[in-house]
Short mmCIF file of C-alpha atoms and ligand atoms in Angstrom, two decimals:
data_model
loop_
_atom_site.label_atom_id
_atom_site.label_comp_id
_atom_site.label_asym_id
_atom_site.label_seq_id
_atom_site.Cartn_x
_atom_site.Cartn_y
_atom_site.Cartn_z
CA MET A 1 90.94 17.27 125.34
CA LYS A 2 91.09 20.01 122.70
CA ARG A 3 94.40 20.06 120.89
CA THR A 4 96.23 22.31 118.49
CA ILE A 5 98.77 20.19 116.66
CA LEU A 6 101.65 21.50 114.59
CA VAL A 7 102.28 18.93 111.85
CA THR A 8 105.58 19.51 110.03
CA GLY A 9 106.11 18.17 106.51
CA GLY A 10 102.38 17.69 105.96
CA ALA A 11 102.60 18.31 102.20
CA GLY A 12 104.83 15.27 101.69
CA PHE A 13 103.91 11.63 101.21
CA ILE A 14 103.25 10.41 104.76
CA GLY A 15 102.27 13.84 106.14
CA SER A 16 99.49 14.33 103.59
CA ASN A 17 98.07 10.84 104.17
CA LEU A 18 98.30 11.40 107.93
CA LEU A 19 96.55 14.78 107.75
CA ARG A 20 93.75 13.33 105.63
CA LEU A 21 93.11 10.78 108.39
CA MET A 22 93.50 13.13 111.36
CA VAL A 23 91.63 16.21 110.08
CA ASN A 24 88.61 14.08 109.20
CA LYS A 25 88.71 12.02 112.38
CA TYR A 26 89.35 14.73 114.99
CA SER A 27 87.06 17.66 114.23
CA ASP A 28 87.69 19.10 117.72
CA TYR A 29 91.46 19.33 117.10
CA THR A 30 93.11 22.10 115.09
CA PHE A 31 95.90 21.16 112.67
CA ILE A 32 98.58 23.61 111.54
CA ASN A 33 100.54 22.15 108.65
CA LEU A 34 104.00 23.76 108.37
CA ASP A 35 105.82 22.80 105.19
CA LYS A 36 108.63 24.42 103.21
CA LEU A 37 107.29 22.97 99.95
CA THR A 38 110.61 21.59 98.79
CA TYR A 39 110.63 19.55 95.58
CA ALA A 40 108.95 16.78 97.66
CA GLY A 41 106.18 18.94 99.13
CA ASN A 42 103.07 19.34 97.01
CA LEU A 43 99.85 21.13 97.95
CA GLU A 44 98.02 18.94 95.45
CA ASN A 45 98.59 16.09 97.92
CA LEU A 46 96.24 17.90 100.31
CA LYS A 47 93.37 18.46 97.91
CA GLY A 48 90.08 18.78 99.77
CA LEU A 49 91.54 19.64 103.18
CA ASP A 50 91.42 23.42 102.68
CA SER A 51 87.67 23.44 103.17
CA PHE A 52 88.00 22.10 106.73
CA ASP A 53 87.74 24.73 109.53
CA ASN A 54 90.21 22.77 111.68
CA TYR A 55 93.03 22.86 109.11
CA THR A 56 95.52 25.63 108.21
CA PHE A 57 98.52 25.52 105.91
CA VAL A 58 101.64 27.64 106.57
CA LYS A 59 104.54 27.71 104.11
CA GLY A 60 107.82 27.87 106.01
CA ASP A 61 111.01 26.24 107.15
CA ILE A 62 111.50 24.33 110.41
CA CYS A 63 114.96 25.94 110.60
CA ASP A 64 113.33 29.40 110.93
CA SER A 65 113.17 29.95 114.70
CA ASN A 66 111.33 33.29 114.45
CA LEU A 67 108.58 31.73 112.39
CA LEU A 68 108.30 28.80 114.83
CA ASN A 69 108.08 31.15 117.84
CA ASP A 70 105.32 33.10 116.09
CA LEU A 71 103.38 29.93 115.28
CA PHE A 72 103.57 28.51 118.82
CA ASN A 73 102.44 31.86 120.14
CA LYS A 74 99.70 32.64 117.60
CA TYR A 75 98.05 29.19 117.67
CA SER A 76 98.82 28.11 121.27
CA ILE A 77 100.23 24.87 119.93
CA ASN A 78 100.23 22.09 122.50
CA ALA A 79 101.43 19.17 120.39
CA VAL A 80 103.85 18.55 117.55
CA MET A 81 103.91 15.75 114.99
CA HIS A 82 107.29 16.17 113.36
CA LEU A 83 107.59 14.63 109.89
CA ALA A 84 109.43 17.32 107.90
CA ALA A 85 112.64 15.90 106.51
CA GLU A 86 114.79 15.38 103.51
CA SER A 87 113.86 11.75 102.95
CA HIS A 88 115.56 10.23 99.89
CA VAL A 89 118.74 8.19 100.41
CA ASP A 90 120.07 8.73 96.85
CA ARG A 91 119.75 12.51 97.19
CA SER A 92 121.57 12.37 100.54
CA ILE A 93 124.49 10.72 98.77
CA SER A 94 124.79 13.53 96.22
CA ASN A 95 123.85 16.40 98.58
CA PRO A 96 124.29 15.59 102.30
CA MET A 97 124.17 19.19 103.57
CA SER A 98 120.44 19.75 103.11
CA PHE A 99 119.88 16.58 105.17
CA ILE A 100 122.04 17.92 108.00
CA GLU A 101 120.23 21.27 107.85
CA THR A 102 116.65 20.03 107.89
CA ASN A 103 116.89 16.70 109.67
CA ILE A 104 119.29 17.70 112.44
CA VAL A 105 119.36 21.52 112.74
CA GLY A 106 115.65 21.75 111.87
CA THR A 107 114.69 19.19 114.51
CA VAL A 108 116.67 21.00 117.22
CA THR A 109 115.21 24.34 116.15
CA LEU A 110 111.74 22.86 116.52
CA LEU A 111 112.56 21.32 119.91
CA ASN A 112 113.88 24.69 121.09
CA ALA A 113 110.76 26.51 119.91
CA ALA A 114 108.54 24.01 121.77
CA LYS A 115 110.69 24.30 124.91
CA TYR A 116 110.57 28.10 124.77
CA ALA A 117 106.80 28.25 124.18
CA TRP A 118 105.89 25.59 126.75
CA ASP A 119 108.31 27.04 129.31
CA GLY A 120 108.34 24.02 131.60
CA ASN A 121 104.53 23.70 131.62
CA TYR A 122 104.33 20.25 130.04
CA ASP A 123 100.94 19.10 131.40
CA ASP A 124 99.03 18.62 128.15
CA LYS A 125 101.99 18.72 125.75
CA ILE A 126 103.40 16.13 123.32
CA PHE A 127 106.37 16.33 120.98
CA TYR A 128 106.12 13.34 118.62
CA HIS A 129 109.11 12.65 116.36
CA ILE A 130 108.47 10.41 113.34
CA SER A 131 111.61 8.51 112.36
CA THR A 132 112.84 5.60 110.31
CA ASP A 133 114.11 2.04 110.71
CA GLU A 134 117.19 3.04 108.68
CA VAL A 135 118.79 4.37 111.89
CA TYR A 136 119.48 0.75 112.89
CA GLY A 137 121.67 0.07 109.85
CA SER A 138 121.64 -3.15 107.88
CA LEU A 139 120.59 -6.70 108.82
CA GLY A 140 122.00 -9.96 107.48
CA GLU A 141 119.78 -12.84 106.33
CA THR A 142 118.13 -13.18 109.75
CA GLY A 143 117.05 -11.09 112.73
CA PHE A 144 114.86 -8.04 113.28
CA PHE A 145 115.24 -4.46 114.49
CA THR A 146 113.81 -3.99 117.98
CA GLU A 147 113.57 -0.72 119.92
CA THR A 148 116.82 -1.63 121.71
CA THR A 149 118.86 -2.43 118.58
CA SER A 150 121.98 -0.22 118.51
CA TYR A 151 122.02 2.60 115.98
CA ASP A 152 124.35 1.97 113.02
CA PRO A 153 123.32 4.36 110.21
CA ARG A 154 125.22 4.06 106.97
CA SER A 155 123.94 6.78 104.60
CA PRO A 156 123.93 10.56 105.13
CA TYR A 157 120.10 10.34 105.27
CA SER A 158 120.01 7.65 107.94
CA ALA A 159 122.87 9.29 109.86
CA SER A 160 120.94 12.57 109.94
CA LYS A 161 117.79 10.82 111.23
CA ALA A 162 119.92 8.84 113.70
CA SER A 163 121.27 12.15 115.01
CA SER A 164 117.82 13.65 115.39
CA ASP A 165 116.36 10.76 117.45
CA PRO A 166 118.73 11.08 120.46
CA LEU A 167 118.37 14.86 120.33
CA VAL A 168 114.63 14.41 120.85
CA ARG A 169 115.33 11.98 123.71
CA ALA A 170 117.80 14.49 125.19
CA TYR A 171 114.98 17.06 125.54
CA TYR A 172 113.00 14.44 127.49
CA HIS A 173 115.85 13.47 129.81
CA THR A 174 117.34 16.94 130.25
CA TYR A 175 114.33 19.26 130.21
CA GLY A 176 111.45 16.88 130.96
CA MET A 177 109.77 17.57 127.61
CA PRO A 178 107.09 14.88 126.96
CA VAL A 179 108.37 13.25 123.79
CA LYS A 180 107.36 10.13 121.84
CA LEU A 181 109.20 8.53 118.93
CA SER A 182 108.48 5.92 116.30
CA ASN A 183 110.76 4.26 113.77
CA CYS A 184 108.97 2.90 110.72
CA SER A 185 109.84 0.70 107.75
CA ASN A 186 109.29 1.49 104.03
CA ASN A 187 105.89 3.01 103.31
CA TYR A 188 104.03 2.69 100.02
CA GLY A 189 100.76 4.07 98.66
CA PRO A 190 99.30 7.23 97.08
CA TYR A 191 101.12 10.59 96.89
CA GLN A 192 104.69 9.24 97.13
CA PHE A 193 107.21 11.23 95.12
CA PRO A 194 108.35 9.18 92.09
CA GLU A 195 112.01 9.13 93.11
CA LYS A 196 111.16 6.23 95.46
CA LEU A 197 111.12 2.64 94.21
CA LEU A 198 107.43 1.88 93.62
CA PRO A 199 106.12 5.11 92.05
CA LEU A 200 109.28 5.37 89.94
CA MET A 201 108.77 1.84 88.60
CA ILE A 202 105.04 2.41 88.02
CA ASN A 203 105.73 5.56 86.02
CA ASN A 204 108.47 3.85 83.99
CA ILE A 205 106.35 0.79 83.25
CA LYS A 206 103.51 3.00 82.08
CA ASN A 207 105.88 4.83 79.74
CA ASN A 208 107.72 1.69 78.59
CA LYS A 209 110.97 2.92 80.14
CA GLU A 210 113.69 0.70 81.58
CA LEU A 211 113.29 -0.35 85.23
CA PRO A 212 116.57 0.34 87.08
CA VAL A 213 117.09 -2.28 89.81
CA TYR A 214 120.18 -1.52 91.91
CA GLY A 215 122.91 -4.16 92.27
CA ASP A 216 121.74 -7.78 92.33
CA GLY A 217 118.17 -6.79 93.30
CA LYS A 218 118.28 -8.95 96.42
CA TYR A 219 118.15 -6.04 98.87
CA THR A 220 115.21 -6.52 101.21
CA ARG A 221 112.72 -4.05 102.66
CA ASP A 222 109.72 -4.43 105.00
CA TRP A 223 106.81 -2.67 103.28
CA LEU A 224 103.91 -0.96 105.03
CA TRP A 225 100.76 0.56 103.51
CA VAL A 226 100.93 4.30 104.25
CA ASP A 227 97.46 4.49 105.85
CA ASP A 228 98.50 1.73 108.25
CA HIS A 229 101.43 3.95 109.24
CA ALA A 230 99.10 6.93 109.66
CA GLU A 231 96.90 4.85 111.98
CA ALA A 232 99.96 3.74 113.95
CA ILE A 233 100.98 7.40 114.38
CA ASP A 234 97.47 8.19 115.64
CA VAL A 235 97.72 5.31 118.14
CA VAL A 236 101.21 6.26 119.39
CA PHE A 237 100.17 9.91 119.68
CA HIS A 238 97.12 9.08 121.81
CA LYS A 239 98.14 5.93 123.67
CA GLY A 240 101.94 5.72 123.55
CA ALA A 241 103.88 6.27 126.76
CA ILE A 242 105.90 9.45 127.26
CA GLY A 243 109.62 8.98 126.61
CA GLU A 244 109.03 5.73 124.71
CA THR A 245 109.95 4.61 121.20
CA TYR A 246 107.81 2.28 119.06
CA ASN A 247 108.96 0.36 116.00
CA ILE A 248 106.35 0.22 113.23
CA GLY A 249 106.54 -2.30 110.40
CA GLY A 250 104.50 -4.38 108.00
CA ASN A 251 105.76 -7.94 108.74
CA ASN A 252 106.09 -7.87 104.98
CA GLU A 253 109.59 -8.45 103.65
CA TRP A 254 110.28 -8.38 99.92
CA LYS A 255 113.48 -8.60 97.94
CA ASN A 256 113.45 -5.65 95.52
CA ILE A 257 113.53 -7.86 92.42
CA ASP A 258 110.59 -9.96 93.62
CA LEU A 259 108.56 -6.86 94.39
CA VAL A 260 109.37 -5.25 91.05
CA GLU A 261 108.37 -8.47 89.26
CA LEU A 262 105.07 -8.60 91.15
CA LEU A 263 104.49 -4.96 90.23
CA CYS A 264 105.28 -5.72 86.57
CA ASP A 265 102.68 -8.51 86.52
CA THR A 266 100.11 -6.27 88.25
CA MET A 267 100.75 -3.49 85.72
CA ASP A 268 100.50 -5.89 82.76
CA GLN A 269 97.02 -6.79 83.97
CA LEU A 270 95.94 -3.21 84.59
CA LEU A 271 97.32 -1.96 81.27
CA ASP A 272 96.03 -5.00 79.41
CA ARG A 273 99.52 -5.85 78.17
CA GLU A 274 100.91 -9.21 77.20
CA VAL A 275 102.05 -11.25 80.23
CA GLY A 276 105.79 -10.64 80.84
CA SER A 277 106.04 -7.47 78.77
CA SER A 278 106.77 -5.20 81.76
CA ARG A 279 109.31 -7.66 83.19
CA SER A 280 111.29 -7.31 79.96
CA LEU A 281 112.01 -3.68 80.95
CA ILE A 282 113.98 -4.70 84.07
CA ARG A 283 117.68 -3.74 84.02
CA PHE A 284 120.21 -4.39 86.79
CA VAL A 285 122.14 -1.12 87.19
CA LYS A 286 125.04 0.23 89.24
CA ASP A 287 124.42 -0.25 92.96
CA ARG A 288 123.63 2.49 95.48
CA PRO A 289 126.85 3.21 97.47
CA GLY A 290 126.62 1.85 101.03
CA HIS A 291 123.34 0.11 100.15
CA ASP A 292 121.78 -1.46 103.27
CA ARG A 293 121.14 -5.14 102.56
CA ARG A 294 118.06 -5.83 104.63
CA TYR A 295 115.60 -4.06 106.93
CA ALA A 296 113.04 -5.95 109.01
CA ILE A 297 111.05 -4.61 111.93
CA ASP A 298 110.00 -6.43 115.06
CA ALA A 299 106.73 -4.60 115.73
CA SER A 300 105.70 -6.64 118.77
CA LYS A 301 105.97 -3.73 121.23
CA ILE A 302 103.37 -1.56 119.47
CA LYS A 303 101.15 -4.63 119.05
CA ASP A 304 101.42 -5.81 122.66
CA ASP A 305 101.33 -2.39 124.35
CA LEU A 306 99.04 -0.37 122.07
CA GLY A 307 97.13 -2.99 120.06
CA TRP A 308 98.23 -1.75 116.63
CA GLU A 309 98.81 -4.15 113.72
CA PRO A 310 99.09 -3.57 109.96
CA LYS A 311 95.85 -4.30 108.11
CA VAL A 312 96.57 -4.12 104.39
CA GLN A 313 98.19 -7.09 102.62
CA MET A 314 100.81 -6.49 99.93
CA GLN A 315 98.81 -7.80 96.92
CA GLU A 316 95.84 -5.60 97.86
CA GLY A 317 97.99 -2.56 98.63
CA LEU A 318 100.14 -2.90 95.53
CA LEU A 319 97.09 -3.17 93.26
CA ALA A 320 95.51 -0.11 94.90
CA THR A 321 98.81 1.79 94.59
CA ALA A 322 99.29 0.93 90.91
CA LYS A 323 95.67 1.89 90.14
CA TRP A 324 96.01 5.18 92.03
CA TYR A 325 99.10 6.30 90.08
CA LEU A 326 97.55 5.29 86.76
CA GLU A 327 94.46 7.32 87.61
CA GLN A 328 96.46 10.38 88.77
CA GLU A 329 97.93 11.11 85.37
CA GLU A 330 97.94 14.89 85.87
CA TRP A 331 99.50 14.69 89.35
CA MET A 332 102.30 12.52 87.98
CA SER A 333 102.85 14.44 84.75
CA ARG A 334 103.14 17.78 86.59
CA ILE A 335 105.87 16.28 88.79
CA VAL A 336 107.87 14.48 86.13
CA SER A 337 107.79 17.37 83.65
CA GLY A 338 109.87 19.75 85.81
CA ALA A 339 113.14 19.46 87.76
CA TYR A 340 112.49 15.71 88.06
CA LYS A 341 113.79 15.22 84.51
CA GLU A 342 117.16 16.67 85.45
CA TYR A 343 117.29 14.61 88.66
CA TYR A 344 116.42 11.44 86.76
CA SER A 345 119.05 11.83 84.07
CA LYS A 346 121.77 12.60 86.65
CA GLN A 347 120.80 9.69 88.92
CA TYR A 348 120.34 7.11 86.18
CA ASN A 349 122.71 8.49 83.48
CA SER A 350 119.91 8.51 80.97
P1 LIG B 1 108.65 13.35 101.86
O1 LIG B 1 110.00 13.64 101.32
O2 LIG B 1 107.59 12.82 100.97
O3 LIG B 1 108.06 14.67 102.54
C1 LIG B 1 108.83 15.52 103.35
C2 LIG B 1 108.08 16.83 103.51
O4 LIG B 1 108.87 17.69 104.36
C3 LIG B 1 107.87 17.60 102.19
O5 LIG B 1 106.55 18.05 102.11
C4 LIG B 1 108.85 18.76 102.29
O6 LIG B 1 108.42 19.91 101.59
C5 LIG B 1 108.91 18.99 103.79
N1 LIG B 1 110.14 19.63 104.23
C6 LIG B 1 111.42 19.30 103.89
N2 LIG B 1 112.29 20.13 104.46
C7 LIG B 1 111.57 21.02 105.21
C8 LIG B 1 111.91 22.10 106.06
N3 LIG B 1 113.18 22.46 106.24
N4 LIG B 1 110.91 22.75 106.68
C9 LIG B 1 109.62 22.41 106.51
N5 LIG B 1 109.24 21.39 105.68
C10 LIG B 1 110.20 20.70 105.07
O7 LIG B 1 108.89 12.38 103.09
P2 LIG B 1 107.97 11.21 103.66
O8 LIG B 1 108.31 9.97 102.94
O9 LIG B 1 106.58 11.69 103.75
O10 LIG B 1 108.58 11.07 105.14
C11 LIG B 1 108.07 11.85 106.21
C12 LIG B 1 108.83 11.50 107.48
O11 LIG B 1 108.70 10.11 107.76
C13 LIG B 1 110.34 11.77 107.39
O12 LIG B 1 110.77 12.26 108.62
C14 LIG B 1 110.94 10.40 107.11
O13 LIG B 1 112.25 10.33 107.62
C15 LIG B 1 109.98 9.50 107.87
N6 LIG B 1 109.85 8.14 107.35
C16 LIG B 1 109.56 7.92 106.02
C17 LIG B 1 109.38 6.60 105.57
C18 LIG B 1 109.01 6.28 104.14
O14 LIG B 1 108.99 5.12 103.77
N7 LIG B 1 108.72 7.26 103.30
C19 LIG B 1 109.51 5.53 106.47
C20 LIG B 1 109.83 5.81 107.81
C21 LIG B 1 109.97 7.11 108.24
O1 LIG B 2 113.02 2.19 105.63
C1 LIG B 2 112.40 3.44 105.69
C2 LIG B 2 112.94 4.32 104.59
O2 LIG B 2 112.41 3.82 103.38
C3 LIG B 2 112.59 5.79 104.77
O3 LIG B 2 113.21 6.28 105.93
C4 LIG B 2 113.06 6.61 103.58
O4 LIG B 2 112.65 7.95 103.70
C5 LIG B 2 112.45 6.01 102.33
O5 LIG B 2 112.93 6.68 101.18
C6 LIG B 2 112.78 4.51 102.22
O6 LIG B 2 114.20 4.32 101.97
P1 LIG B 2 114.75 3.27 100.90
O7 LIG B 2 116.09 3.70 100.48
O8 LIG B 2 114.58 1.89 101.39
O9 LIG B 2 113.65 3.50 99.72
P2 LIG B 2 113.78 3.61 98.14
O10 LIG B 2 112.40 3.63 97.60
O11 LIG B 2 114.73 4.68 97.71
O12 LIG B 2 114.45 2.22 97.75
C7 LIG B 2 113.86 0.98 98.11
C8 LIG B 2 114.81 -0.13 97.66
O13 LIG B 2 114.81 -0.16 96.21
C9 LIG B 2 116.26 0.09 98.07
O14 LIG B 2 116.86 -1.16 98.34
C10 LIG B 2 116.91 0.70 96.83
C11 LIG B 2 116.13 0.06 95.69
N1 LIG B 2 115.99 0.90 94.47
C12 LIG B 2 115.52 2.15 94.59
C13 LIG B 2 115.37 2.98 93.50
C14 LIG B 2 114.87 4.39 93.64
C15 LIG B 2 116.29 0.36 93.23
O15 LIG B 2 116.70 -0.81 93.11
N2 LIG B 2 116.14 1.17 92.13
C16 LIG B 2 115.71 2.46 92.22
O16 LIG B 2 115.63 3.15 91.16
#
């Protein structure tokens, strides 16, 4: 089936990695990438895609209903992959409103535009909402998030995503819109904005800057290589059942301090530094307010029903990630030379 897919947030971290996979793999599909180009959106992340006939970039806001109506009409869009979001927990603590605007109001605006354009003719349509495991809240030492775990978000970011998920489901139950959802754990890999743990630490290690580990460093995340997530999205989009939700995770739990230490050792090797020199930069700093202790995904549904499993192991992925950021000196220096400096000094009092 020929498809015209509106991808929102395609200039961000996951969106750009997803588009690189999809545009290359599905030459008979057309991809419209709608992105507002906030501080986190970067056209450099999409280098090389402009030359593809099946790819178009549109700068715009998912809260702009007129623009959305025009796009659905002009391109006869029959599927949506919705990734656009404000995505950083620390920023949601200092500025919750932009999270409410984009993550909640933006999602409903997009749902309304799809409903208006598709007008009850849902035969070949899909609205796919890409969400996060943070909606489930925080785990103790044991247990996993399944698709039926109750929502218990604890930051403005996770609360905004937790509000958007049931709104998407409401359009399925109320209007019959064919929706799919997935909730994924922490992604890592190329093109991630260096406000997030791994690229921030890589950049600081390279520049011999202190490595700010929040609280006692024993907070735990389940890490997934970003291309594995992109493949999971492809699988859910094509094979996932309408109205269903799939949890996506890496079966790969790390306490922050252990991961940062592994990264330090990897960087020492890559930078040819004395063993232990990067670890000496680690500093335990003031904790994130409301910091979720542990996330861990039970990804058995997507494995059993759709046959997807993560492929890339942490050591391999971390080495590839560290190498990538070291090689992309210009990409990184363009980002950290601008408004990032101001953000960094406010966030870390330095
Ligand atoms: P990101 O911050 O790197 O990228 C977000 C993109 O959305 C940017 O390109 C930005 O310009 C764009 N955007 C923001 N507001 C917009 C608006 N109003 N209109 C149009 N575009 C807008 O985020 P990411 O890490 O790539 O995450 C993408 C999606 O995946 C988000 O919905 C996030 O909640 C979800 N998610 C992320 C992770 C992760 O580990 N990064 C894990 C699970 C789920
Ligand atoms: O779980 C999925 C989520 O993962 C996504 O929905 C979010 O968009 C994404 O940002 C990510 O959220 P986290 O808050 O887990 O990611 P972050 O990289 O900000 O932090 C990872 C862990 O590292 C967390 O426990 C906080 C800690 N941390 C983070 C930073 C930036 C530090 O200790 N020091 C830091 O400087």
